[in-house]
Amino acid sequence: MDPVGSSEEDQRLDWATARAWSHLASKGLHAELSAHDRRTVLNEGSNEADIASLETMLGVLSRDVLSEAGVNKMLRTARDSIQTATGETLNPAAETVLSLRQLLLAGRAAAWSASEGREDPSLEQARALAREILDGDPSEIIETRDPLHISGEATPIEAPAPTQVSAQRPEFSFDPDIVAVVERINAERDRDRIKEDTRKQLASQARLFIKATGITDVREITQGHLKFYKSVLQRMPTSYGKSAKDTDRTLDELLARAENLPARQVGLSPRTINGHLDRFKLIFQFAKSENIKISDTVELGLLRVREEKRNRDKREAFILPELQQVFQHPIWTGCRAASRRHERGNIVKADGLYWGPILAGYSGARREEVLGLEPRDVVSVDGIPCYHIRNNMHRGVKTFSSERLVPIHEHLIELGFLRHVEEMRQRGATALFPELIPTNKSQSFGDKIYYNWAKALVLQLDGNPRELCFHSFRHYAIVHLKELPEVSDKQRRDLVGHSGGDVHDEQYDVATSMTVMSSVVARLPRLF
């Protein structure tokens, strides 16, 4: 199978790859091995290990062909070939994509079968298609003829010495498709520590850049494309990405939404734009590590936006009177209906929109840290009810120091938070607030409360002129605790998940006891 001679495992993988392409070409991309298929393979002399390799390869190849990166690569190759041959541009419809995919499967099946040197009549059509693609002349048919009969005695001819096959392996190459590069970045083992949100941002950014510029190949990105992309970010609504519908909207639709908004609601922040540029730096560095050529014209530093505020000024902190005013909203005092949360009534819906802000107000925790809790994260330590902020199936934590135990404020217990936790356990829910679980890759935990939470702030705070947000809870708790001499810096850091002041704090400090931490939480004033 392998002309240079490989290990048994390599031979098995080569066989599995050839057989998988043949299977997918004849039975479709979602085909699995039937009992009949398994018997056929076993009767041919294969074993269970071969079948396991075949099933694995079927999954790998079908996912690759169906992936966004795989489709982009296929279309790019077809577009380039057609434009070279005819000068016309391919704008494929859905039917064209299906036809191209069938050609791809047929060609791959024929190529791998030929490389094995085996005859397989079921691949006759695939071979013909492959010849058409390679030769460029579909009318040329190679006829099979009977061997020529020569009468009389044949003179033996000495066979020439066999040609030595080079043992040199082909040079490795990587798919330059932007989405494919991002997928490889996110799949790297040494990036396991990167939280899921960051991975989603990287993938979402790649899709937005392609939507804005039409460029899918990382090698084709120029400084001009990046400059235009920056201008798009500066014209987008500040709320971009908060709605799941943004993923499906065209660029024109996104920019049209911004035209009817006040100026302060248009344009992503300098920090966000610089974050996009930083992620491009990562993409380019990773591509270069794979020997993918990046344009020499790219200079990301020339595109950065000056951030006028200091770090501590970027997000405003609530003050207690503002919080007390916010919690007089019908979400917490009683609304008209579950679908009419901003109108006064007698219905209190104890969901994530209700509990999330209260949890943050009594801890300074980040939005996803509280809204992404699972029922099993609520525990009792030394007899004190608390919740464990840690990586779980729905979201990760921001840093190593972000993992922590947070005592539950007495007011939360009075409001019935522990009863809510138990109800979710009884239901077998995987999240404390299952209605907030993201439904697509562009969402993060908590995006689904954004609209109603932001509207509540506008209604309760006379338009919210200070642009307070969920993160303002965190600043409120930190500022309040800093003003209390009885609360040490370490106790405050342990509550909000900040790292120590130096390496010794990181390595040698022990966590503050739950008894002490409970007293720290109790010093946060009641919100309503």
PDB file of C-alpha atoms in Angstrom, residues 315-480:
ATOM      1  CA  ARG A 315     -16.457  50.293  33.750  1.00  0.00           C
ATOM      2  CA  GLU A 316     -18.404  52.427  36.194  1.00  0.00           C
ATOM      3  CA  ALA A 317     -19.345  51.001  39.602  1.00  0.00           C
ATOM      4  CA  PHE A 318     -22.861  50.999  40.999  1.00  0.00           C
ATOM      5  CA  ILE A 319     -23.468  52.980  44.152  1.00  0.00           C
ATOM      6  CA  LEU A 320     -25.890  51.538  46.692  1.00  0.00           C
ATOM      7  CA  PRO A 321     -28.785  53.971  46.026  1.00  0.00           C
ATOM      8  CA  GLU A 322     -28.639  53.087  42.318  1.00  0.00           C
ATOM      9  CA  LEU A 323     -28.805  49.378  43.098  1.00  0.00           C
ATOM     10  CA  GLN A 324     -31.724  49.871  45.448  1.00  0.00           C
ATOM     11  CA  GLN A 325     -33.506  51.754  42.671  1.00  0.00           C
ATOM     12  CA  VAL A 326     -32.745  49.013  40.115  1.00  0.00           C
ATOM     13  CA  PHE A 327     -34.209  46.302  42.336  1.00  0.00           C
ATOM     14  CA  GLN A 328     -37.510  48.184  42.547  1.00  0.00           C
ATOM     15  CA  HIS A 329     -38.094  47.140  38.928  1.00  0.00           C
ATOM     16  CA  PRO A 330     -41.019  44.724  38.285  1.00  0.00           C
ATOM     17  CA  ILE A 331     -38.556  41.900  37.574  1.00  0.00           C
ATOM     18  CA  TRP A 332     -38.003  41.712  41.356  1.00  0.00           C
ATOM     19  CA  THR A 333     -41.187  43.274  42.789  1.00  0.00           C
ATOM     20  CA  GLY A 334     -43.723  41.632  40.478  1.00  0.00           C
ATOM     21  CA  CYS A 335     -44.456  41.874  36.759  1.00  0.00           C
ATOM     22  CA  ARG A 336     -47.592  41.538  34.646  1.00  0.00           C
ATOM     23  CA  ALA A 337     -46.567  38.305  32.896  1.00  0.00           C
ATOM     24  CA  ALA A 338     -43.501  36.219  32.106  1.00  0.00           C
ATOM     25  CA  SER A 339     -43.447  37.838  28.668  1.00  0.00           C
ATOM     26  CA  ARG A 340     -44.082  41.350  30.048  1.00  0.00           C
ATOM     27  CA  ARG A 341     -41.335  41.740  32.631  1.00  0.00           C
ATOM     28  CA  HIS A 342     -41.264  45.552  32.508  1.00  0.00           C
ATOM     29  CA  GLU A 343     -44.923  46.081  33.424  1.00  0.00           C
ATOM     30  CA  ARG A 344     -45.994  46.010  37.067  1.00  0.00           C
ATOM     31  CA  GLY A 345     -48.093  43.113  38.310  1.00  0.00           C
ATOM     32  CA  ASN A 346     -48.040  40.350  40.888  1.00  0.00           C
ATOM     33  CA  ILE A 347     -45.910  37.703  39.142  1.00  0.00           C
ATOM     34  CA  VAL A 348     -42.322  37.126  40.249  1.00  0.00           C
ATOM     35  CA  LYS A 349     -40.576  34.752  37.846  1.00  0.00           C
ATOM     36  CA  ALA A 350     -37.547  33.341  39.674  1.00  0.00           C
ATOM     37  CA  ASP A 351     -35.314  32.630  36.673  1.00  0.00           C
ATOM     38  CA  GLY A 352     -31.811  33.660  35.653  1.00  0.00           C
ATOM     39  CA  LEU A 353     -32.867  37.256  34.998  1.00  0.00           C
ATOM     40  CA  TYR A 354     -34.192  37.418  38.565  1.00  0.00           C
ATOM     41  CA  TRP A 355     -31.405  35.578  40.422  1.00  0.00           C
ATOM     42  CA  GLY A 356     -28.335  36.583  38.404  1.00  0.00           C
ATOM     43  CA  PRO A 357     -28.146  40.266  39.411  1.00  0.00           C
ATOM     44  CA  ILE A 358     -28.841  39.423  43.066  1.00  0.00           C
ATOM     45  CA  LEU A 359     -26.060  36.819  43.102  1.00  0.00           C
ATOM     46  CA  ALA A 360     -23.650  39.335  41.555  1.00  0.00           C
ATOM     47  CA  GLY A 361     -24.672  42.079  43.971  1.00  0.00           C
ATOM     48  CA  TYR A 362     -23.838  39.849  46.937  1.00  0.00           C
ATOM     49  CA  SER A 363     -20.503  38.584  45.618  1.00  0.00           C
ATOM     50  CA  GLY A 364     -18.985  40.784  42.905  1.00  0.00           C
ATOM     51  CA  ALA A 365     -18.869  37.705  40.663  1.00  0.00           C
ATOM     52  CA  ARG A 366     -18.748  37.992  36.888  1.00  0.00           C
ATOM     53  CA  ARG A 367     -21.902  37.486  34.832  1.00  0.00           C
ATOM     54  CA  GLU A 368     -21.000  34.068  33.430  1.00  0.00           C
ATOM     55  CA  GLU A 369     -19.647  32.904  36.780  1.00  0.00           C
ATOM     56  CA  VAL A 370     -23.092  33.126  38.396  1.00  0.00           C
ATOM     57  CA  LEU A 371     -25.382  32.544  35.422  1.00  0.00           C
ATOM     58  CA  GLY A 372     -23.406  29.476  34.318  1.00  0.00           C
ATOM     59  CA  LEU A 373     -23.612  27.651  37.659  1.00  0.00           C
ATOM     60  CA  GLU A 374     -24.749  24.031  37.764  1.00  0.00           C
ATOM     61  CA  PRO A 375     -26.846  22.561  40.603  1.00  0.00           C
ATOM     62  CA  ARG A 376     -23.832  20.488  41.705  1.00  0.00           C
ATOM     63  CA  ASP A 377     -21.821  23.700  42.122  1.00  0.00           C
ATOM     64  CA  VAL A 378     -23.922  24.658  45.155  1.00  0.00           C
ATOM     65  CA  VAL A 379     -22.385  22.925  48.179  1.00  0.00           C
ATOM     66  CA  SER A 380     -22.007  23.180  51.946  1.00  0.00           C
ATOM     67  CA  VAL A 381     -18.555  23.795  53.447  1.00  0.00           C
ATOM     68  CA  ASP A 382     -18.145  23.781  57.235  1.00  0.00           C
ATOM     69  CA  GLY A 383     -21.924  24.003  57.460  1.00  0.00           C
ATOM     70  CA  ILE A 384     -21.993  27.167  55.338  1.00  0.00           C
ATOM     71  CA  PRO A 385     -23.943  27.086  52.045  1.00  0.00           C
ATOM     72  CA  CYS A 386     -21.826  28.371  49.178  1.00  0.00           C
ATOM     73  CA  TYR A 387     -21.352  27.990  45.448  1.00  0.00           C
ATOM     74  CA  HIS A 388     -18.224  26.739  43.742  1.00  0.00           C
ATOM     75  CA  ILE A 389     -17.099  28.841  40.783  1.00  0.00           C
ATOM     76  CA  ARG A 390     -15.124  26.412  38.616  1.00  0.00           C
ATOM     77  CA  ASN A 391     -14.989  24.981  35.119  1.00  0.00           C
ATOM     78  CA  ASN A 392     -18.132  23.048  34.268  1.00  0.00           C
ATOM     79  CA  MET A 393     -19.849  21.653  31.199  1.00  0.00           C
ATOM     80  CA  HIS A 394     -21.316  25.034  30.253  1.00  0.00           C
ATOM     81  CA  ARG A 395     -18.467  27.480  30.753  1.00  0.00           C
ATOM     82  CA  GLY A 396     -14.935  27.810  32.056  1.00  0.00           C
ATOM     83  CA  VAL A 397     -13.457  30.334  34.447  1.00  0.00           C
ATOM     84  CA  LYS A 398     -11.345  33.268  33.374  1.00  0.00           C
ATOM     85  CA  THR A 399      -8.100  32.540  35.234  1.00  0.00           C
ATOM     86  CA  PHE A 400      -6.611  30.074  37.704  1.00  0.00           C
ATOM     87  CA  SER A 401      -7.440  32.420  40.598  1.00  0.00           C
ATOM     88  CA  SER A 402     -11.050  32.708  39.401  1.00  0.00           C
ATOM     89  CA  GLU A 403     -11.863  29.275  40.816  1.00  0.00           C
ATOM     90  CA  ARG A 404     -13.211  29.834  44.318  1.00  0.00           C
ATOM     91  CA  LEU A 405     -15.931  29.150  46.877  1.00  0.00           C
ATOM     92  CA  VAL A 406     -18.396  31.977  47.545  1.00  0.00           C
ATOM     93  CA  PRO A 407     -20.646  31.918  50.647  1.00  0.00           C
ATOM     94  CA  ILE A 408     -24.311  32.525  49.881  1.00  0.00           C
ATOM     95  CA  HIS A 409     -25.625  35.779  51.364  1.00  0.00           C
ATOM     96  CA  GLU A 410     -28.373  35.437  53.953  1.00  0.00           C
ATOM     97  CA  HIS A 411     -30.786  37.498  51.839  1.00  0.00           C
ATOM     98  CA  LEU A 412     -30.466  34.999  48.966  1.00  0.00           C
ATOM     99  CA  ILE A 413     -31.413  32.184  51.324  1.00  0.00           C
ATOM    100  CA  GLU A 414     -34.427  34.165  52.577  1.00  0.00           C
ATOM    101  CA  LEU A 415     -35.564  34.735  48.989  1.00  0.00           C
ATOM    102  CA  GLY A 416     -35.537  30.972  48.328  1.00  0.00           C
ATOM    103  CA  PHE A 417     -32.360  30.517  46.310  1.00  0.00           C
ATOM    104  CA  LEU A 418     -31.576  27.138  47.905  1.00  0.00           C
ATOM    105  CA  ARG A 419     -35.121  25.974  47.126  1.00  0.00           C
ATOM    106  CA  HIS A 420     -34.533  26.934  43.494  1.00  0.00           C
ATOM    107  CA  VAL A 421     -31.306  24.901  43.507  1.00  0.00           C
ATOM    108  CA  GLU A 422     -33.084  21.862  44.899  1.00  0.00           C
ATOM    109  CA  GLU A 423     -35.877  22.196  42.338  1.00  0.00           C
ATOM    110  CA  MET A 424     -33.307  22.161  39.520  1.00  0.00           C
ATOM    111  CA  ARG A 425     -31.698  19.065  41.042  1.00  0.00           C
ATOM    112  CA  GLN A 426     -35.036  17.293  41.201  1.00  0.00           C
ATOM    113  CA  ARG A 427     -35.667  18.139  37.557  1.00  0.00           C
ATOM    114  CA  GLY A 428     -32.273  16.759  36.580  1.00  0.00           C
ATOM    115  CA  ALA A 429     -31.262  20.119  35.093  1.00  0.00           C
ATOM    116  CA  THR A 430     -27.629  20.557  34.090  1.00  0.00           C
ATOM    117  CA  ALA A 431     -27.733  24.299  34.793  1.00  0.00           C
ATOM    118  CA  LEU A 432     -29.257  26.397  37.566  1.00  0.00           C
ATOM    119  CA  PHE A 433     -30.779  28.572  34.854  1.00  0.00           C
ATOM    120  CA  PRO A 434     -31.332  26.210  31.907  1.00  0.00           C
ATOM    121  CA  GLU A 435     -33.201  28.854  29.912  1.00  0.00           C
ATOM    122  CA  LEU A 436     -29.900  30.749  29.583  1.00  0.00           C
ATOM    123  CA  ILE A 437     -27.876  27.923  28.004  1.00  0.00           C
ATOM    124  CA  PRO A 438     -26.399  29.312  24.749  1.00  0.00           C
ATOM    125  CA  THR A 439     -28.046  27.976  21.622  1.00  0.00           C
ATOM    126  CA  ASN A 440     -25.225  28.753  19.193  1.00  0.00           C
ATOM    127  CA  LYS A 441     -21.461  29.159  19.165  1.00  0.00           C
ATOM    128  CA  SER A 442     -21.536  32.940  19.074  1.00  0.00           C
ATOM    129  CA  GLN A 443     -23.399  33.237  22.386  1.00  0.00           C
ATOM    130  CA  SER A 444     -21.952  33.271  25.871  1.00  0.00           C
ATOM    131  CA  PHE A 445     -23.751  32.364  29.077  1.00  0.00           C
ATOM    132  CA  GLY A 446     -25.932  35.314  30.026  1.00  0.00           C
ATOM    133  CA  ASP A 447     -26.432  36.847  26.596  1.00  0.00           C
ATOM    134  CA  LYS A 448     -30.107  35.911  26.799  1.00  0.00           C
ATOM    135  CA  ILE A 449     -30.763  38.305  29.688  1.00  0.00           C
ATOM    136  CA  TYR A 450     -28.956  41.204  28.011  1.00  0.00           C
ATOM    137  CA  TYR A 451     -31.988  42.919  26.483  1.00  0.00           C
ATOM    138  CA  ASN A 452     -34.239  42.821  29.551  1.00  0.00           C
ATOM    139  CA  TRP A 453     -31.393  43.641  31.951  1.00  0.00           C
ATOM    140  CA  ALA A 454     -30.244  46.632  29.888  1.00  0.00           C
ATOM    141  CA  LYS A 455     -33.822  47.867  29.515  1.00  0.00           C
ATOM    142  CA  ALA A 456     -34.385  47.591  33.276  1.00  0.00           C
ATOM    143  CA  LEU A 457     -31.327  49.802  33.876  1.00  0.00           C
ATOM    144  CA  VAL A 458     -32.605  52.387  31.396  1.00  0.00           C
ATOM    145  CA  LEU A 459     -36.066  52.442  32.982  1.00  0.00           C
ATOM    146  CA  GLN A 460     -34.888  52.575  36.593  1.00  0.00           C
ATOM    147  CA  LEU A 461     -31.928  54.941  36.193  1.00  0.00           C
ATOM    148  CA  ASP A 462     -33.433  57.646  33.968  1.00  0.00           C
ATOM    149  CA  GLY A 463     -31.820  56.404  30.779  1.00  0.00           C
ATOM    150  CA  ASN A 464     -28.716  54.976  32.508  1.00  0.00           C
ATOM    151  CA  PRO A 465     -26.476  57.960  31.633  1.00  0.00           C
ATOM    152  CA  ARG A 466     -23.421  56.404  33.340  1.00  0.00           C
ATOM    153  CA  GLU A 467     -23.794  53.323  31.111  1.00  0.00           C
ATOM    154  CA  LEU A 468     -23.794  50.928  34.047  1.00  0.00           C
ATOM    155  CA  CYS A 469     -23.839  47.232  33.186  1.00  0.00           C
ATOM    156  CA  PHE A 470     -23.677  43.788  34.772  1.00  0.00           C
ATOM    157  CA  HIS A 471     -19.925  44.152  35.327  1.00  0.00           C
ATOM    158  CA  SER A 472     -20.674  47.232  37.441  1.00  0.00           C
ATOM    159  CA  PHE A 473     -21.704  44.819  40.236  1.00  0.00           C
ATOM    160  CA  ARG A 474     -18.114  43.617  40.384  1.00  0.00           C
ATOM    161  CA  HIS A 475     -16.720  47.126  40.738  1.00  0.00           C
ATOM    162  CA  TYR A 476     -19.388  47.950  43.331  1.00  0.00           C
ATOM    163  CA  ALA A 477     -18.429  45.003  45.558  1.00  0.00           C
ATOM    164  CA  ILE A 478     -14.689  45.672  45.252  1.00  0.00           C
ATOM    165  CA  VAL A 479     -15.038  49.397  45.999  1.00  0.00           C
ATOM    166  CA  HIS A 480     -17.369  48.783  48.945  1.00  0.00           C
TER     167      HIS A 480
END
